[in-house]
């Protein structure tokens, strides 16, 4: 086998696998399970999963590979896209309903351009109409348009001019009543006309394959945009995608392939959107990524399979069966004077949230720490490196940074810094319900004394404990540690926001991944 320092352990950001040089590796290490098959079903419009569970990875794999007659495109929303929406709303050019109108126009435009760029996707006799419309877009963008959201959004600036061009070019392919006058003051009417032209075209187009448009980046809120405004913008995106999927694309006739838009969302964000018939949509129209497993069943889990594939990548001609066990022989080491009863994978499950990214990061951090210690020739991962203060600090820092990214959707940088002060009111990782109430009161007094703006999560002890539970910072402990209730282990499509047990007889425990950087000890 390769030495530990020679292993290629991949990338934690799945976007990197979109690069040509990394596509082959990703195809070899990607775990093709039933989630992949379910994503291709015609009724699936949402890919739901916690941060680090692989939402972008699934979209990337399908974008890199034409899988089972499916051609996929991954589109990213960036901060400047949201700024444009916010500026239009702030200046009174659109109301809340205008968000959906703009999104619908954008999605239709990038879908049409993505399809037209590939000659193999559209039957030749049905191409002329879409070609005529895209000639207008080429004229508008001086032939510099690429099918990305940030480019399509520019059409809002001169919607009247764009609508005029589309009207002119549409006459070439079909009879048009060219009596409509387009002005920049009628932006929503212009966008409606543009959307109607592309809707009519896409409804009649004959596709040779299914087309999936994945939209990612929804869980990153620019700090300068107020939370409520951002949420309204996302609601507009969800509304427009739902209408296009169910009323336009699903009803295309006489076409071998269908078009489908799939939104990548975290469960908490989906819940915050207050979607109508939320539970039904989760059950009927979503793929919910869940990798959790147990100590007794981990060997047959998809998470363990992913780890095996990662270690097996680019190995010489050897048997890679149980390669994890070959790289990790930790049961032979003593821990606190006794032989460890947990093997390496169980250890990793304990300090992680059972996410693919967590396992990959643990492996990479171990590799880096072994390199820094000079373990250049080791053919197995070093147990003493894992229990070292250096590694535990590094992993705890990663765990906190992931938590910060998650909370940044709702809260400011100052809110997060004040949140971290809560750990200062504890001397250990386990605490009773009474201890929690005492710590909360002390913490609330500190916030009232020091904070200029009171963070919303501090309102009352019940809601703050729920906030800690939702963030997987604490677990509820029953029967002296026999049962641990973490939010990520309780969540499901029918219980997307589980409630924390709040009771005088309950005990609680901070997550192992937080220990070192929050001065709660070692795990």
Coordinates of C-alpha atoms in Angstrom, one line a residue:
X1 CA 0.0 0.0 0.0
X2 CA 1.0 3.6 -0.3
X3 CA 2.5 5.3 2.7
X4 CA 0.2 7.6 4.6
X5 CA 1.9 10.8 3.4
X6 CA 1.6 9.6 -0.3
X7 CA -2.2 9.2 -0.1
X8 CA -4.3 11.5 -2.2
X9 CA -7.3 12.2 0.1
X10 CA -9.1 14.5 -2.3
X11 CA -10.8 17.9 -1.6
X12 CA -13.3 19.0 1.0
X13 CA -15.1 21.3 -1.4
X14 CA -16.8 19.3 -4.1
X15 CA -16.7 22.3 -6.6
X16 CA -13.0 21.5 -7.1
X17 CA -14.0 18.2 -8.8
X18 CA -15.6 20.2 -11.6
X19 CA -12.1 21.0 -12.8
X20 CA -11.0 18.7 -15.7
X21 CA -7.9 17.5 -13.9
X22 CA -10.0 16.2 -10.9
X23 CA -12.9 14.6 -12.6
X24 CA -11.4 11.2 -13.0
X25 CA -10.5 10.9 -9.3
X26 CA -14.0 12.0 -8.3
X27 CA -15.6 9.4 -10.6
X28 CA -13.6 6.7 -8.9
X29 CA -14.1 7.7 -5.2
X30 CA -17.8 8.7 -5.5
X31 CA -20.3 6.3 -3.8
X32 CA -23.2 5.6 -6.2
X33 CA -26.0 4.7 -3.9
X34 CA -29.8 4.9 -4.0
X35 CA -29.7 8.7 -3.5
X36 CA -28.2 9.0 -6.9
X37 CA -31.0 6.9 -8.5
X38 CA -33.7 8.8 -6.6
X39 CA -32.3 12.2 -7.8
X40 CA -33.1 11.2 -11.3
X41 CA -36.8 10.5 -10.7
X42 CA -39.1 13.1 -12.5
X43 CA -40.8 14.2 -9.3
X44 CA -37.6 15.2 -7.3
X45 CA -37.1 19.0 -7.2
X46 CA -35.1 19.4 -3.9
X47 CA -31.8 17.9 -2.7
X48 CA -31.9 18.4 1.1
X49 CA -28.9 17.8 3.4
X50 CA -26.9 19.2 6.3
X51 CA -23.7 21.1 5.5
X52 CA -21.0 18.6 4.5
X53 CA -23.4 15.7 3.6
X54 CA -22.6 15.9 -0.1
X55 CA -25.3 18.0 -1.8
X56 CA -22.7 19.6 -4.1
X57 CA -21.0 16.3 -4.6
X58 CA -24.1 14.6 -6.0
X59 CA -24.7 17.5 -8.3
X60 CA -21.1 17.6 -9.4
X61 CA -21.0 13.9 -10.2
X62 CA -24.1 14.1 -12.4
X63 CA -22.6 17.2 -14.1
X64 CA -19.3 15.4 -14.8
X65 CA -21.0 12.3 -16.0
X66 CA -24.0 11.7 -18.4
X67 CA -25.6 9.1 -16.1
X68 CA -28.4 7.0 -17.4
X69 CA -29.4 9.4 -20.2
X70 CA -29.3 12.4 -17.9
X71 CA -27.4 15.5 -18.8
X72 CA -26.9 17.8 -15.8
X73 CA -25.6 21.4 -15.2
X74 CA -24.6 22.8 -11.9
X75 CA -25.2 26.6 -11.4
X76 CA -24.0 28.6 -8.4
X77 CA -25.6 31.7 -6.9
X78 CA -23.0 34.2 -5.5
X79 CA -23.3 37.1 -3.2
X80 CA -23.5 39.7 -5.9
X81 CA -26.6 38.0 -7.4
X82 CA -28.5 38.5 -4.1
X83 CA -27.2 42.1 -3.9
X84 CA -28.9 42.9 -7.3
X85 CA -32.2 41.6 -6.0
X86 CA -31.9 43.6 -2.8
X87 CA -31.1 46.8 -4.6
X88 CA -34.1 46.4 -6.9
X89 CA -36.4 45.9 -3.9
X90 CA -34.7 48.7 -1.9
X91 CA -35.2 51.2 -4.7
X92 CA -38.8 50.2 -5.2
X93 CA -38.4 48.8 -8.7
X94 CA -39.9 45.4 -7.6
X95 CA -42.1 44.1 -4.8
X96 CA -41.8 40.7 -3.1
X97 CA -43.7 39.1 -6.0
X98 CA -41.1 40.5 -8.4
X99 CA -38.5 38.1 -7.0
X100 CA -40.2 35.1 -8.5
X101 CA -40.7 36.9 -11.9
X102 CA -36.9 37.7 -12.1
X103 CA -35.9 34.2 -11.0
X104 CA -38.2 32.6 -13.6
X105 CA -36.7 34.6 -16.4
X106 CA -33.2 33.8 -15.3
X107 CA -33.8 30.1 -15.0
X108 CA -35.5 29.9 -18.4
X109 CA -32.6 31.8 -20.0
X110 CA -29.8 29.7 -18.5
X111 CA -31.8 26.5 -19.2
X112 CA -32.3 27.4 -22.9
X113 CA -28.7 28.4 -23.4
X114 CA -27.3 25.3 -21.6
X115 CA -29.4 23.1 -23.9
X116 CA -28.7 24.9 -27.1
X117 CA -24.9 24.8 -26.5
X118 CA -25.0 21.0 -26.9
X119 CA -26.0 19.7 -30.3
X120 CA -26.6 16.2 -29.0
X121 CA -29.4 17.3 -26.6
X122 CA -32.0 18.7 -29.1
X123 CA -33.4 17.1 -32.2
X124 CA -32.4 19.2 -35.2
X125 CA -36.0 19.8 -36.5
X126 CA -37.0 21.4 -33.1
X127 CA -33.9 23.6 -32.8
X128 CA -34.8 26.5 -35.1
X129 CA -37.2 28.3 -32.6
X130 CA -34.7 28.3 -29.7
X131 CA -31.9 29.4 -32.0
X132 CA -33.9 32.4 -33.1
X133 CA -34.5 33.5 -29.5
X134 CA -30.9 33.0 -28.5
X135 CA -29.7 35.1 -31.4
X136 CA -31.5 37.9 -29.6
X137 CA -29.6 37.1 -26.4
X138 CA -26.3 37.0 -28.3
X139 CA -27.1 40.4 -29.7
X140 CA -27.9 41.8 -26.3
X141 CA -24.7 40.4 -24.7
X142 CA -22.5 41.0 -27.8
X143 CA -22.1 37.3 -28.1
X144 CA -20.4 37.1 -24.7
X145 CA -23.2 35.4 -22.8
X146 CA -22.5 32.2 -20.9
X147 CA -25.3 30.3 -19.1
X148 CA -24.6 31.4 -15.5
X149 CA -26.9 33.1 -13.1
X150 CA -24.8 36.2 -12.7
X151 CA -24.8 36.8 -16.5
X152 CA -28.5 36.1 -16.9
X153 CA -29.3 38.6 -14.1
X154 CA -27.8 41.4 -16.2
X155 CA -30.8 41.3 -18.4
X156 CA -32.8 43.1 -15.7
X157 CA -30.8 46.3 -16.2
X158 CA -32.1 46.8 -19.7
X159 CA -35.1 44.5 -19.8
X160 CA -36.9 46.7 -22.4
X161 CA -34.1 46.5 -24.8
X162 CA -33.8 42.7 -24.3
X163 CA -37.5 42.3 -24.8
X164 CA -37.4 44.4 -28.0
X165 CA -34.6 42.2 -29.4
X166 CA -36.4 39.0 -28.6
X167 CA -39.5 40.3 -30.2
X168 CA -37.6 41.2 -33.4
X169 CA -35.8 37.8 -33.6
X170 CA -39.0 35.9 -32.8
X171 CA -40.6 37.2 -36.0
X172 CA -38.1 35.2 -38.0
X173 CA -39.2 31.9 -36.6
X174 CA -42.9 32.5 -36.0
X175 CA -45.6 35.1 -36.8
X176 CA -45.6 37.8 -34.2
X177 CA -48.0 40.6 -33.4
X178 CA -45.3 43.2 -33.1
X179 CA -47.4 45.9 -31.5
X180 CA -46.0 45.8 -28.0
X181 CA -43.8 48.6 -26.9
X182 CA -41.1 47.8 -24.4
X183 CA -39.8 50.5 -22.0
X184 CA -37.3 50.2 -19.1
X185 CA -40.1 51.5 -16.7
X186 CA -42.1 48.3 -17.3
X187 CA -39.4 45.9 -16.1
X188 CA -41.8 43.2 -14.8
X189 CA -43.9 43.3 -17.9
X190 CA -40.7 43.0 -20.0
X191 CA -39.5 40.0 -18.0
X192 CA -42.9 38.4 -18.3
X193 CA -42.7 38.7 -22.1
X194 CA -39.2 37.3 -22.2
X195 CA -40.2 34.4 -19.9
X196 CA -43.3 33.6 -22.1
X197 CA -41.2 33.5 -25.2
X198 CA -38.7 31.0 -23.7
X199 CA -41.5 29.0 -22.0
X200 CA -43.3 28.5 -25.3
X201 CA -40.1 27.4 -26.9
X202 CA -39.0 25.0 -24.2
X203 CA -42.5 23.5 -24.0
X204 CA -42.2 22.4 -27.6
X205 CA -38.6 21.4 -27.8
X206 CA -37.8 17.7 -28.4
X207 CA -35.0 16.5 -26.1
X208 CA -32.9 13.3 -26.6
X209 CA -32.0 13.2 -22.8
X210 CA -33.3 14.4 -19.5
X211 CA -31.9 17.7 -18.4
X212 CA -31.2 18.5 -14.8
X213 CA -30.3 22.0 -13.7
X214 CA -28.9 22.1 -10.1
X215 CA -28.8 25.4 -8.3
X216 CA -26.3 25.7 -5.4
X217 CA -25.1 28.4 -3.1
X218 CA -28.5 29.1 -1.4
X219 CA -27.1 28.7 2.1
X220 CA -24.6 31.5 1.8
X221 CA -26.2 34.9 2.9
X222 CA -24.1 38.0 2.2
X223 CA -23.7 39.8 5.5
X224 CA -24.9 43.2 4.0
X225 CA -28.3 41.8 3.1
X226 CA -30.9 41.6 5.9
X227 CA -32.1 38.2 6.8
X228 CA -35.8 38.8 6.0
X229 CA -35.0 40.2 2.6
X230 CA -32.7 37.3 1.8
X231 CA -35.4 34.8 2.8
X232 CA -37.9 36.5 0.6
X233 CA -35.4 36.3 -2.3
X234 CA -35.0 32.5 -1.8
X235 CA -38.8 32.1 -1.5
X236 CA -39.1 33.7 -4.9
X237 CA -36.5 31.3 -6.3
X238 CA -38.3 28.3 -4.8
X239 CA -41.7 29.5 -6.1
X240 CA -40.4 30.1 -9.6
X241 CA -38.7 26.6 -9.7
X242 CA -41.8 24.9 -8.4
X243 CA -44.0 26.5 -11.1
X244 CA -41.6 25.8 -13.9
X245 CA -41.2 22.1 -12.8
X246 CA -44.8 21.3 -12.2
X247 CA -46.6 23.5 -14.8
X248 CA -44.2 23.8 -17.7
X249 CA -41.4 21.2 -17.8
X250 CA -43.5 18.3 -16.4
X251 CA -46.1 18.8 -19.2
X252 CA -43.8 18.8 -22.2
X253 CA -45.3 16.5 -24.8
X254 CA -43.7 14.1 -27.3
X255 CA -40.2 14.5 -25.9
X256 CA -37.8 11.7 -24.9
X257 CA -36.3 13.8 -22.2
X258 CA -37.7 16.2 -19.6
X259 CA -36.2 19.3 -18.0
X260 CA -36.0 19.6 -14.2
X261 CA -34.7 22.2 -11.8
X262 CA -33.3 21.0 -8.5
X263 CA -32.5 23.2 -5.5
X264 CA -29.8 22.3 -3.0
X265 CA -31.0 23.2 0.5
X266 CA -30.1 22.7 4.1
X267 CA -32.9 21.2 6.2
X268 CA -33.0 24.3 8.5
X269 CA -33.2 26.7 5.6
X270 CA -36.0 24.6 4.0
X271 CA -37.8 24.8 7.3
X272 CA -37.3 28.6 7.6
X273 CA -38.9 29.1 4.2
X274 CA -42.3 27.9 5.5
X275 CA -43.1 26.0 2.3
X276 CA -46.7 25.2 1.7
X277 CA -47.4 21.5 2.3
X278 CA -43.8 21.3 3.6
X279 CA -43.8 17.7 4.8
X280 CA -45.5 16.4 1.7
X281 CA -42.9 18.1 -0.5
X282 CA -40.1 16.6 1.6
X283 CA -41.6 13.1 1.2
X284 CA -42.7 13.3 -2.4
X285 CA -40.4 15.8 -4.1
X286 CA -37.1 15.6 -2.2
X287 CA -34.0 13.5 -1.7
X288 CA -32.9 13.8 1.9
X289 CA -29.2 13.0 2.4
X290 CA -28.6 11.1 5.7
X291 CA -25.3 9.2 6.4
X292 CA -25.8 8.4 10.0
X293 CA -24.9 4.9 11.2
X294 CA -24.2 3.1 14.5
X295 CA -21.1 1.6 16.1
X296 CA -22.5 -1.9 15.5
X297 CA -23.6 -1.3 11.8
X298 CA -20.9 1.0 10.5
X299 CA -19.2 -1.7 8.5
X300 CA -22.2 -1.9 6.1
X301 CA -22.8 1.8 5.9
X302 CA -22.3 4.1 2.9
X303 CA -20.1 6.4 5.1
X304 CA -17.6 3.5 5.6
X305 CA -17.8 2.6 1.9
X306 CA -16.9 6.2 1.1
X307 CA -13.9 6.1 3.4
X308 CA -12.8 2.8 1.9
X309 CA -12.9 4.3 -1.6
X310 CA -11.0 7.3 -0.6
X311 CA -8.1 5.2 0.8
X312 CA -8.2 2.9 -2.2
X313 CA -7.8 5.6 -4.8
X314 CA -4.7 5.3 -7.0
X315 CA -3.3 2.4 -5.0
X316 CA -1.0 -0.1 -6.7
X317 CA -2.2 -3.5 -7.8
X318 CA -3.2 -4.8 -4.4
X319 CA -6.4 -6.1 -2.8
X320 CA -8.2 -3.1 -1.4
X321 CA -10.7 -5.1 0.6
X322 CA -10.8 -3.8 4.2
X323 CA -8.1 -1.3 3.3
X324 CA -9.4 0.8 6.2
X325 CA -8.5 -1.9 8.7
X326 CA -5.0 -2.1 7.1
X327 CA -4.3 1.6 7.6
X328 CA -5.8 1.6 11.1
X329 CA -4.8 -1.0 13.6
X330 CA -5.5 1.0 16.7
X331 CA -7.1 -1.8 18.8
X332 CA -3.5 -2.8 19.7
X333 CA -2.9 0.5 21.6
X334 CA -3.5 1.1 25.2
X335 CA -5.8 3.9 26.3
X336 CA -6.0 5.0 29.9
X337 CA -4.2 1.8 30.9
X338 CA -6.6 -0.5 29.0
X339 CA -6.8 -1.7 25.4
X340 CA -9.1 0.5 23.3
X341 CA -12.5 -1.1 22.6
X342 CA -13.2 1.2 19.7
X343 CA -11.6 0.9 16.4
X344 CA -10.7 4.0 14.3
X345 CA -13.9 4.3 12.4
X346 CA -15.9 4.3 15.7
X347 CA -13.6 7.0 17.0
X348 CA -14.2 9.1 14.0
X349 CA -18.0 8.7 14.3
X350 CA -17.8 9.8 17.9
X351 CA -16.1 13.2 17.1
X352 CA -18.0 13.8 13.8
X353 CA -21.6 14.5 12.8
X354 CA -21.5 11.4 10.5
X355 CA -20.9 13.5 7.4
X356 CA -18.6 12.5 4.5
X357 CA -16.7 15.8 4.8
X358 CA -16.0 15.1 8.5
X359 CA -14.4 11.8 7.8
X360 CA -12.3 13.2 4.9
X361 CA -11.2 16.2 7.1
X362 CA -10.1 13.9 9.9
X363 CA -8.0 11.8 7.5
X364 CA -6.4 14.9 6.0
X365 CA -5.7 16.5 9.4
X366 CA -4.1 13.2 10.6
X367 CA -1.9 13.1 7.5
X368 CA -0.8 16.7 7.9
X369 CA 0.0 16.2 11.6
X370 CA 2.0 13.1 10.8
X371 CA 4.0 15.0 8.2
X372 CA 4.7 17.8 10.7
X373 CA 5.9 15.2 13.2
X374 CA 8.2 13.6 10.6
X375 CA 6.4 10.3 10.2
X376 CA 7.3 10.2 6.5
X377 CA 7.7 6.4 6.1
X378 CA 4.6 5.2 8.1
X379 CA 2.4 2.8 6.3
X380 CA -0.4 3.2 8.9
X381 CA -2.1 6.1 10.5
X382 CA -0.6 6.9 13.9
X383 CA -2.9 6.5 16.9
X384 CA -0.7 8.8 19.1
X385 CA -1.1 11.6 16.6
X386 CA -4.9 11.2 16.9
X387 CA -4.9 11.6 20.7
X388 CA -2.3 14.4 20.6
X389 CA -3.3 17.9 21.7
X390 CA -2.3 19.3 18.3
X391 CA -4.7 17.1 16.3
X392 CA -7.5 17.6 18.8
X393 CA -7.0 21.4 18.5
X394 CA -7.0 21.3 14.7
X395 CA -10.1 19.2 14.5
X396 CA -12.0 21.3 17.1
X397 CA -11.1 24.3 15.1
X398 CA -12.5 22.7 12.0
X399 CA -15.7 21.8 13.9
X400 CA -16.2 25.3 15.1
X401 CA -15.5 26.9 11.7
X402 CA -18.2 24.6 10.2
X403 CA -20.6 25.7 12.9
X404 CA -19.7 29.3 12.2
X405 CA -20.5 28.8 8.5
X406 CA -23.8 27.3 9.4
X407 CA -24.8 30.0 11.8
X408 CA -23.7 32.8 9.5
X409 CA -27.0 32.3 7.5
X410 CA -28.9 33.7 10.4
X411 CA -26.5 35.7 12.6
X412 CA -23.8 38.3 12.3
X413 CA -20.1 37.9 13.2
X414 CA -20.7 39.7 16.5
X415 CA -23.5 37.3 17.3
X416 CA -21.2 34.4 16.7
X417 CA -18.5 35.8 18.9
X418 CA -20.9 36.4 21.8
X419 CA -22.3 32.8 21.3
X420 CA -18.8 31.4 21.9
X421 CA -18.7 33.0 25.4
X422 CA -21.4 30.6 26.5
X423 CA -18.8 27.9 26.9
X424 CA -16.9 30.0 29.5
X425 CA -19.6 29.3 32.0
X426 CA -18.9 25.5 32.1
X427 CA -16.0 23.6 33.6
X428 CA -16.7 20.3 31.9
X429 CA -18.6 18.8 28.9
X430 CA -21.5 17.3 30.8
X431 CA -24.1 19.2 32.8
X432 CA -27.5 18.9 34.4
X433 CA -30.7 20.8 33.6
X434 CA -30.2 22.9 36.8
X435 CA -26.6 23.7 35.8
X436 CA -27.8 24.7 32.3
X437 CA -30.3 27.2 33.9
X438 CA -27.6 28.7 36.1
X439 CA -25.1 29.0 33.2
X440 CA -27.8 30.6 31.0
X441 CA -28.7 33.2 33.6
X442 CA -25.0 34.1 34.0
X443 CA -24.5 34.2 30.2
X444 CA -27.6 36.4 29.7
X445 CA -26.3 38.8 32.3
X446 CA -23.0 39.0 30.5
X447 CA -24.7 39.6 27.1
X448 CA -26.9 42.4 28.6
X449 CA -23.8 44.0 30.0
X450 CA -21.5 43.8 27.0
X451 CA -23.6 43.5 23.8
X452 CA -24.8 46.6 21.9
X453 CA -27.4 44.5 20.1
X454 CA -28.9 41.5 21.9
X455 CA -28.5 38.4 19.7
X456 CA -32.0 36.9 19.0
X457 CA -31.1 33.4 20.1
X458 CA -30.7 34.6 23.8
X459 CA -34.4 35.5 24.2
X460 CA -35.2 32.8 26.8
X461 CA -33.6 29.6 28.2
X462 CA -35.9 27.2 26.3
X463 CA -35.2 28.8 22.9
X464 CA -31.5 29.1 23.5
X465 CA -31.3 25.4 24.4
X466 CA -33.2 24.6 21.2
X467 CA -30.7 26.7 19.3
X468 CA -27.8 24.7 20.8
X469 CA -29.6 21.5 20.0
X470 CA -30.4 22.5 16.4
X471 CA -26.7 23.4 15.9
X472 CA -25.6 20.0 17.2
X473 CA -23.6 21.7 20.0
X474 CA -25.4 19.7 22.7
X475 CA -27.0 16.3 23.0
X476 CA -29.7 15.4 25.5
X477 CA -28.7 12.5 27.7
X478 CA -31.1 9.9 29.2
X479 CA -30.6 7.1 31.7
X480 CA -27.1 8.0 32.7
X481 CA -25.7 8.0 29.2
X482 CA -27.6 5.1 27.8
X483 CA -29.3 7.3 25.2
X484 CA -27.9 10.3 23.5
X485 CA -30.2 12.5 21.5
X486 CA -28.4 14.7 18.9
X487 CA -30.5 16.8 16.5
X488 CA -28.7 15.4 13.4
X489 CA -29.5 11.9 14.5
X490 CA -33.2 12.7 15.2
X491 CA -33.9 14.5 11.9
X492 CA -35.9 12.9 9.1
X493 CA -38.2 14.1 6.3
X494 CA -41.1 13.8 8.7
X495 CA -39.3 15.5 11.6
X496 CA -37.1 18.1 10.0
X497 CA -36.8 20.2 13.2
X498 CA -36.8 17.9 16.2
X499 CA -37.4 19.5 19.6
X500 CA -34.8 19.3 22.4
X501 CA -35.9 17.4 25.5
X502 CA -36.4 20.2 28.1
X503 CA -36.9 18.7 31.5
X504 CA -35.6 18.9 35.1
X505 CA -34.6 15.2 35.0
X506 CA -32.6 15.6 31.8
X507 CA -28.8 15.8 31.5
X508 CA -26.9 17.3 28.5
X509 CA -23.5 17.0 26.9
X510 CA -21.5 19.1 24.5
X511 CA -20.3 17.5 21.3
X512 CA -16.8 15.9 21.4
X513 CA -15.7 18.0 18.4
X514 CA -16.0 21.2 20.4
X515 CA -14.0 20.1 23.5
X516 CA -10.5 21.4 22.8
X517 CA -11.1 24.9 21.4
X518 CA -13.8 25.6 24.0
X519 CA -11.6 24.5 26.9
X520 CA -13.9 21.7 27.9
X521 CA -11.0 19.1 28.1
X522 CA -10.0 16.2 25.9
X523 CA -12.2 13.5 24.3

